[in-house]
Coordinates of C-alpha atoms and ligand atoms in Angstrom, one line a residue:
X1 CA 70.3 124.7 88.3
X2 CA 70.8 122.4 91.2
X3 CA 70.0 123.7 94.6
X4 CA 72.7 122.0 96.7
X5 CA 76.4 121.8 96.0
X6 CA 77.7 118.6 94.5
X7 CA 81.2 117.9 95.8
X8 CA 83.6 116.3 93.3
X9 CA 84.2 113.4 95.8
X10 CA 82.4 112.1 98.9
X11 CA 83.0 109.0 101.0
X12 CA 80.3 106.4 101.3
X13 CA 79.6 106.1 105.0
X14 CA 76.7 104.0 106.4
X15 CA 75.1 104.0 109.8
X16 CA 76.7 100.6 110.4
X17 CA 80.1 102.2 109.8
X18 CA 79.3 104.9 112.3
X19 CA 78.2 102.2 114.7
X20 CA 81.5 100.3 114.2
X21 CA 83.6 103.4 114.9
X22 CA 81.4 103.9 118.0
X23 CA 82.0 100.4 119.1
X24 CA 85.8 101.0 119.0
X25 CA 85.3 104.2 121.0
X26 CA 83.3 102.3 123.6
X27 CA 85.8 99.4 123.8
X28 CA 88.5 101.0 125.8
X29 CA 91.2 100.5 123.1
X30 CA 91.1 103.3 120.5
X31 CA 94.7 103.6 119.3
X32 CA 96.6 101.0 117.2
X33 CA 95.3 97.6 118.0
X34 CA 93.4 94.6 116.6
X35 CA 91.7 96.6 113.8
X36 CA 95.0 97.8 112.6
X37 CA 96.3 94.2 112.4
X38 CA 93.0 93.2 110.7
X39 CA 93.3 95.9 108.1
X40 CA 96.9 94.8 107.4
X41 CA 95.8 91.2 106.9
X42 CA 92.8 92.1 104.7
X43 CA 94.9 94.4 102.5
X44 CA 97.4 91.5 102.0
X45 CA 94.6 89.2 101.1
X46 CA 93.0 91.6 98.7
X47 CA 96.2 92.8 96.9
X48 CA 97.9 89.4 97.0
X49 CA 100.9 90.8 99.0
X50 CA 103.1 88.9 101.5
X51 CA 102.9 91.7 104.1
X52 CA 101.3 95.1 104.8
X53 CA 101.9 98.0 107.2
X54 CA 99.1 100.4 108.0
X55 CA 100.0 104.0 108.9
X56 CA 98.3 107.4 109.4
X57 CA 98.8 108.3 105.6
X58 CA 100.3 107.1 102.4
X59 CA 102.7 110.1 102.7
X60 CA 103.9 108.7 106.1
X61 CA 104.3 105.3 104.4
X62 CA 106.4 106.8 101.6
X63 CA 108.6 108.6 104.1
X64 CA 109.3 105.3 105.9
X65 CA 109.8 103.4 102.6
X66 CA 112.3 105.9 101.1
X67 CA 114.2 106.0 104.4
X68 CA 114.3 102.3 104.8
X69 CA 115.7 102.0 101.3
X70 CA 118.5 104.3 102.3
X71 CA 117.5 107.1 99.9
X72 CA 119.6 110.2 100.7
X73 CA 122.0 112.9 99.5
X74 CA 123.5 112.1 96.1
X75 CA 120.7 109.8 95.0
X76 CA 118.1 110.5 92.3
X77 CA 114.6 109.2 92.3
X78 CA 112.5 109.2 89.1
X79 CA 108.8 110.1 89.5
X80 CA 106.3 112.0 87.4
X81 CA 105.9 115.7 88.0
X82 CA 102.2 115.0 87.4
X83 CA 101.7 113.5 90.9
X84 CA 100.7 114.6 94.3
X85 CA 103.5 116.7 95.8
X86 CA 103.9 114.5 98.8
X87 CA 106.3 112.1 97.0
X88 CA 108.4 114.9 95.6
X89 CA 108.6 116.6 99.0
X90 CA 109.8 113.5 100.7
X91 CA 112.5 112.8 98.1
X92 CA 113.6 116.4 98.8
X93 CA 113.4 116.2 102.6
X94 CA 115.6 113.1 102.6
X95 CA 118.2 115.1 100.6
X96 CA 117.8 113.2 97.3
X97 CA 116.9 114.8 94.0
X98 CA 113.5 114.2 92.3
X99 CA 114.0 113.6 88.6
X100 CA 110.7 114.2 86.6
X101 CA 109.7 111.7 83.9
X102 CA 107.2 113.0 81.4
X103 CA 103.8 111.3 80.9
X104 CA 101.9 110.0 78.0
X105 CA 99.8 112.9 76.8
X106 CA 96.5 110.9 76.7
X107 CA 96.7 108.6 79.8
X108 CA 98.8 110.7 82.2
X109 CA 100.9 107.6 82.9
X110 CA 104.7 107.5 82.9
X111 CA 106.0 105.0 80.4
X112 CA 109.2 102.9 80.0
X113 CA 110.3 105.4 77.3
X114 CA 109.8 108.5 79.4
X115 CA 111.5 106.9 82.4
X116 CA 114.5 105.6 80.4
X117 CA 115.4 109.2 79.4
X118 CA 115.8 110.0 83.2
X119 CA 118.0 107.2 84.2
X120 CA 121.6 108.1 85.3
X121 CA 124.2 106.2 87.4
X122 CA 122.7 108.0 90.4
X123 CA 119.2 106.7 90.0
X124 CA 118.1 104.7 93.1
X125 CA 114.4 104.3 92.6
X126 CA 111.5 104.7 90.2
X127 CA 108.1 105.7 91.5
X128 CA 105.4 105.2 88.8
X129 CA 101.9 106.4 89.6
X130 CA 98.9 104.3 88.6
X131 CA 97.1 107.5 87.7
X132 CA 93.3 107.9 88.3
X133 CA 93.1 104.1 88.8
X134 CA 94.8 102.9 85.6
X135 CA 98.0 100.8 85.9
X136 CA 101.2 101.8 84.3
X137 CA 103.0 99.4 81.8
X138 CA 104.6 97.5 84.7
X139 CA 106.2 94.7 82.6
X140 CA 108.0 97.4 80.6
X141 CA 109.0 99.5 83.6
X142 CA 110.1 96.4 85.6
X143 CA 112.3 95.2 82.7
X144 CA 114.0 98.6 82.5
X145 CA 114.5 98.8 86.3
X146 CA 115.9 95.3 86.4
X147 CA 118.3 96.0 83.6
X148 CA 119.7 98.9 85.6
X149 CA 119.4 97.4 89.0
X150 CA 116.9 100.1 90.2
X151 CA 114.1 99.6 92.7
X152 CA 110.5 100.2 91.8
X153 CA 108.0 101.6 94.3
X154 CA 104.4 101.7 93.1
X155 CA 102.3 104.7 94.0
X156 CA 98.9 103.0 94.1
X157 CA 97.1 105.8 96.0
X158 CA 94.5 105.8 93.3
X159 CA 94.6 102.1 92.7
X160 CA 92.8 100.0 95.2
X161 CA 91.0 97.6 92.9
X162 CA 93.3 98.2 89.9
X163 CA 94.4 95.0 88.3
X164 CA 97.2 94.6 85.7
X165 CA 97.2 91.5 83.6
X166 CA 94.9 89.8 86.1
X167 CA 96.9 90.6 89.2
X168 CA 96.4 93.5 91.6
X169 CA 98.9 96.2 91.1
X170 CA 101.8 96.2 93.5
X171 CA 102.2 92.4 93.4
X172 CA 105.9 92.5 92.7
X173 CA 107.1 95.6 94.5
X174 CA 106.6 97.8 97.5
X175 CA 103.3 99.7 96.9
X176 CA 101.5 102.5 98.7
X177 CA 97.8 102.9 99.1
X178 CA 96.0 105.9 100.5
X179 CA 92.9 105.8 102.6
X180 CA 92.3 109.6 102.4
X181 CA 88.6 110.5 102.0
X182 CA 88.9 111.1 98.2
X183 CA 90.4 107.7 97.4
X184 CA 88.4 104.6 96.5
X185 CA 88.1 103.6 100.2
X186 CA 88.8 105.6 103.3
X187 CA 89.7 105.4 107.0
X188 CA 89.3 109.1 107.5
X189 CA 93.0 109.5 107.0
X190 CA 95.3 106.5 106.5
X191 CA 97.6 104.6 104.3
X192 CA 98.9 101.1 103.7
X193 CA 102.3 99.9 102.5
X194 CA 102.4 96.4 101.0
X195 CA 105.3 94.4 99.6
X196 CA 106.7 91.0 98.9
X197 CA 109.5 91.2 101.4
X198 CA 108.6 90.8 105.1
X199 CA 112.0 91.9 106.3
X200 CA 111.8 95.2 104.4
X201 CA 108.2 95.8 105.6
X202 CA 109.4 95.2 109.2
X203 CA 111.8 98.1 108.8
X204 CA 108.9 100.2 107.7
X205 CA 106.9 98.9 110.7
X206 CA 109.8 100.0 113.0
X207 CA 110.1 103.5 111.5
X208 CA 106.4 104.1 111.7
X209 CA 106.5 103.8 115.5
X210 CA 109.6 105.4 117.1
X211 CA 112.0 102.9 115.7
X212 CA 111.1 100.3 118.3
X213 CA 112.0 96.7 117.6
X214 CA 109.2 94.8 116.0
X215 CA 109.7 91.8 118.3
X216 CA 108.8 94.1 121.1
X217 CA 105.3 94.6 119.8
X218 CA 102.5 92.7 121.6
X219 CA 100.8 90.7 118.9
X220 CA 97.5 90.9 120.7
X221 CA 97.2 94.6 120.9
X222 CA 99.8 95.6 118.3
X223 CA 101.0 97.9 121.1
X224 CA 104.4 98.3 122.6
X225 CA 105.6 96.1 125.3
X226 CA 107.2 97.8 128.2
X227 CA 110.6 96.3 127.3
X228 CA 110.6 97.7 123.8
X229 CA 113.8 99.4 122.8
X230 CA 114.8 101.8 120.0
X231 CA 116.6 100.0 117.1
X232 CA 116.7 103.2 114.9
X233 CA 115.3 106.7 115.5
X234 CA 111.8 106.6 114.0
X235 CA 108.5 108.5 113.7
X236 CA 105.0 108.5 115.1
X237 CA 103.0 107.5 112.1
X238 CA 100.7 104.8 113.4
X239 CA 97.0 104.4 112.5
X240 CA 94.3 104.5 115.3
X241 CA 91.8 101.6 115.5
X242 CA 89.0 104.2 115.1
X243 CA 90.3 104.8 111.6
X244 CA 91.4 101.2 110.9
X245 CA 87.9 99.8 111.7
X246 CA 86.4 102.2 109.1
X247 CA 89.1 101.2 106.6
X248 CA 88.3 97.5 107.1
X249 CA 84.6 98.1 106.6
X250 CA 85.3 100.0 103.4
X251 CA 87.6 97.4 102.0
X252 CA 84.8 94.9 102.3
X253 CA 82.8 97.0 99.8
X254 CA 85.6 97.8 97.4
X255 CA 84.2 95.8 94.5
X256 CA 80.8 97.3 94.8
X257 CA 82.2 100.9 95.1
X258 CA 84.3 100.5 92.1
X259 CA 81.4 99.0 90.1
X260 CA 79.4 102.1 90.8
X261 CA 82.4 104.3 89.8
X262 CA 82.6 102.4 86.5
X263 CA 78.9 102.9 85.8
X264 CA 79.2 106.7 86.3
X265 CA 82.4 106.9 84.3
X266 CA 80.7 105.0 81.5
X267 CA 77.9 107.6 81.4
X268 CA 80.3 110.4 81.3
X269 CA 82.4 108.8 78.5
X270 CA 79.3 108.3 76.4
X271 CA 78.3 112.0 76.7
X272 CA 81.7 113.5 76.2
X273 CA 82.2 111.7 73.0
X274 CA 79.7 114.2 71.6
X275 CA 81.2 117.3 73.2
X276 CA 84.1 118.9 71.4
X277 CA 86.9 120.3 73.5
X278 CA 86.1 118.3 76.6
X279 CA 88.5 115.5 76.4
X280 CA 88.4 112.5 78.8
X281 CA 91.7 110.7 79.4
X282 CA 92.6 107.9 76.9
X283 CA 93.2 104.4 78.1
X284 CA 96.5 102.5 77.6
X285 CA 96.6 100.0 74.8
X286 CA 98.5 96.8 74.7
X287 CA 97.8 95.3 78.1
X288 CA 94.9 93.9 80.0
X289 CA 93.7 95.9 83.1
X290 CA 90.9 96.8 85.4
X291 CA 90.3 100.5 86.0
X292 CA 89.5 101.5 89.6
X293 CA 88.1 104.9 88.4
X294 CA 89.4 106.9 91.4
X295 CA 89.2 110.1 89.3
X296 CA 87.3 111.2 86.2
X297 CA 89.5 113.7 84.5
X298 CA 88.8 115.8 81.4
X299 CA 91.1 118.2 79.6
X300 CA 89.4 121.5 78.7
X301 CA 90.8 122.3 75.3
X302 CA 88.7 125.1 73.8
X303 CA 89.9 128.3 72.2
X304 CA 87.9 130.7 74.4
X305 CA 87.5 128.8 77.6
X306 CA 90.4 128.1 79.9
X307 CA 90.4 125.4 82.6
X308 CA 90.3 127.8 85.5
X309 CA 87.2 129.6 84.1
X310 CA 85.6 126.2 83.4
X311 CA 86.0 125.3 87.1
X312 CA 84.6 128.6 88.3
X313 CA 81.7 128.3 86.0
X314 CA 80.9 124.8 87.3
X315 CA 81.1 126.1 90.8
X316 CA 78.6 128.8 90.0
X317 CA 76.3 126.0 88.9
X318 CA 76.8 124.2 92.2
X319 CA 79.2 121.6 90.8
X320 CA 82.4 120.9 92.5
X321 CA 85.7 120.0 90.7
X322 CA 89.2 119.0 91.6
X323 CA 92.7 119.5 90.1
X324 CA 94.8 116.4 90.0
X325 CA 97.4 117.6 89.7
X326 CA 99.1 120.9 89.2
X327 CA 102.6 119.7 87.9
X328 CA 105.1 119.7 90.8
X329 CA 108.0 121.3 88.7
X330 CA 105.8 124.4 88.1
X331 CA 105.4 125.1 91.9
X332 CA 107.6 127.7 93.5
X333 CA 110.1 125.5 95.4
X334 CA 110.6 123.1 92.6
X335 CA 110.5 125.7 89.8
X336 CA 113.5 127.4 91.4
X337 CA 115.5 124.2 91.7
X338 CA 114.6 121.8 88.9
X339 CA 116.4 121.6 85.7
X340 CA 114.1 120.6 82.9
X341 CA 115.3 120.5 79.3
X342 CA 113.2 122.6 76.9
X343 CA 110.1 120.5 76.0
X344 CA 111.3 117.8 78.4
X345 CA 108.0 117.8 80.2
X346 CA 105.8 119.0 77.3
X347 CA 102.9 116.5 77.9
X348 CA 102.9 117.2 81.7
X349 CA 102.7 120.9 81.1
X350 CA 100.0 120.6 78.4
X351 CA 97.9 118.6 80.8
X352 CA 98.7 120.6 83.9
X353 CA 97.1 123.6 82.2
X354 CA 93.9 121.7 81.1
X355 CA 93.0 118.9 83.5
X356 CA 90.0 119.1 85.7
X357 CA 88.5 116.3 87.9
X358 CA 84.7 116.0 87.7
X359 CA 82.4 114.6 90.4
X360 CA 82.8 110.8 90.7
X361 CA 81.9 108.8 93.8
X362 CA 79.8 105.7 94.5
X363 CA 76.8 107.5 96.1
X364 CA 76.2 109.8 93.1
X365 CA 72.7 109.5 91.7
X366 CA 71.8 109.5 88.0
X367 CA 70.4 113.0 88.6
X368 CA 73.8 114.2 89.9
X369 CA 75.5 112.8 86.8
X370 CA 72.9 114.5 84.5
X371 CA 73.4 117.8 86.5
X372 CA 77.1 117.7 85.8
X373 CA 76.6 117.0 82.1
X374 CA 74.0 119.7 81.7
X375 CA 76.1 122.2 83.5
X376 CA 79.0 121.5 81.1
X377 CA 76.8 121.8 78.1
X378 CA 75.4 125.1 79.4
X379 CA 78.9 126.5 80.0
X380 CA 80.0 125.5 76.5
X381 CA 77.0 126.9 74.8
X382 CA 77.7 130.4 76.2
Ligands
PLP401 C1 96.6 111.0 97.8 C2 97.9 110.7 97.1 C3 99.0 110.5 97.9 C4 99.1 110.6 99.3 O1 98.2 110.0 100.1 P1 97.9 110.4 101.6 O2 97.2 109.3 102.2 O3 97.0 111.6 101.5 O4 99.2 110.8 102.2 C5 100.2 110.1 97.2 N1 100.2 110.0 95.8 C6 99.1 110.2 95.1 C7 99.2 110.1 93.6 C8 97.9 110.6 95.7 O5 96.9 110.9 94.9

């Protein structure tokens, strides 16, 4: 058994990164400034977006985006229940109703078919999730949304480096990227909203900083000029330059990080082909894509071993795991308020009970990977 605990995720931080954060600390300007502006520009360049706004989290970004779209009481927003609860919480906080679309049983992605079943005259937005780093069928979802005049917001928290038919995800819509430490790149905490429409992104930029007019920002420092005035009541969701500088350095390594993730995932896939009852996710057919491999998820589907026991047994063997995600509609607040037709979220529920995220991060060694595989073989043999 391994001596030290292997976490399921760990950011790749170098001495140079630490030095760069130290340089910001020594510079005299540590809050939102030139590194924030640099990160925004570099995210635009990498994702092929017209504009980007960096914030303290993707959740903060989603709050500003939904509010800037005018989502509120009487509106419905379609999103999977198999997602991080932040999206569902924000829809609820703004007084709108989350409507849960089921997912494909094998990929955990929402599809044009599962979304179509949820559309009503009240639907204002659809928020597909590019789950684990795999893009949804965006042509199909876009066609459906256009047909009904509904806005699409892409949850790309797992998808920095995810390409759909040769283009980075989020190229047509507002998209949200997370820089939380378990995502493909990190700024400690942080998030970026990208989009094709600069005017809309300016609304997000206002809301993220007290609702002050964008024109009042000093372009040099990205700070507020003394004459700035409130255009709309806003929040305090800005990203510090200590964080932004780390995000910039990480973004410069995204291709290399994702290549290592792919290598590790390929090893796992090879092994799990031979292990019955440990089922990796399937990959979507019918369109070209690049997988960012943010998560490596298996479904534990064995008669005498449930997922929770599997996770505990791995922990006893010094292997960390994650759960992405426990379905939102099964959690107390939503359980008491959500109407789900019987069998309506069957694939979400089946997966919610069986999924488990295994260790996957660029700095994992081949010994780490072997340790995970051997621990799983050991558990199953018992
Ligand atoms: C991590 C995550 C978010 C939120 O990102 P934060 O930066 O932590 O706010 C949103 N959606 C999904 C699917 C996520 O995994």
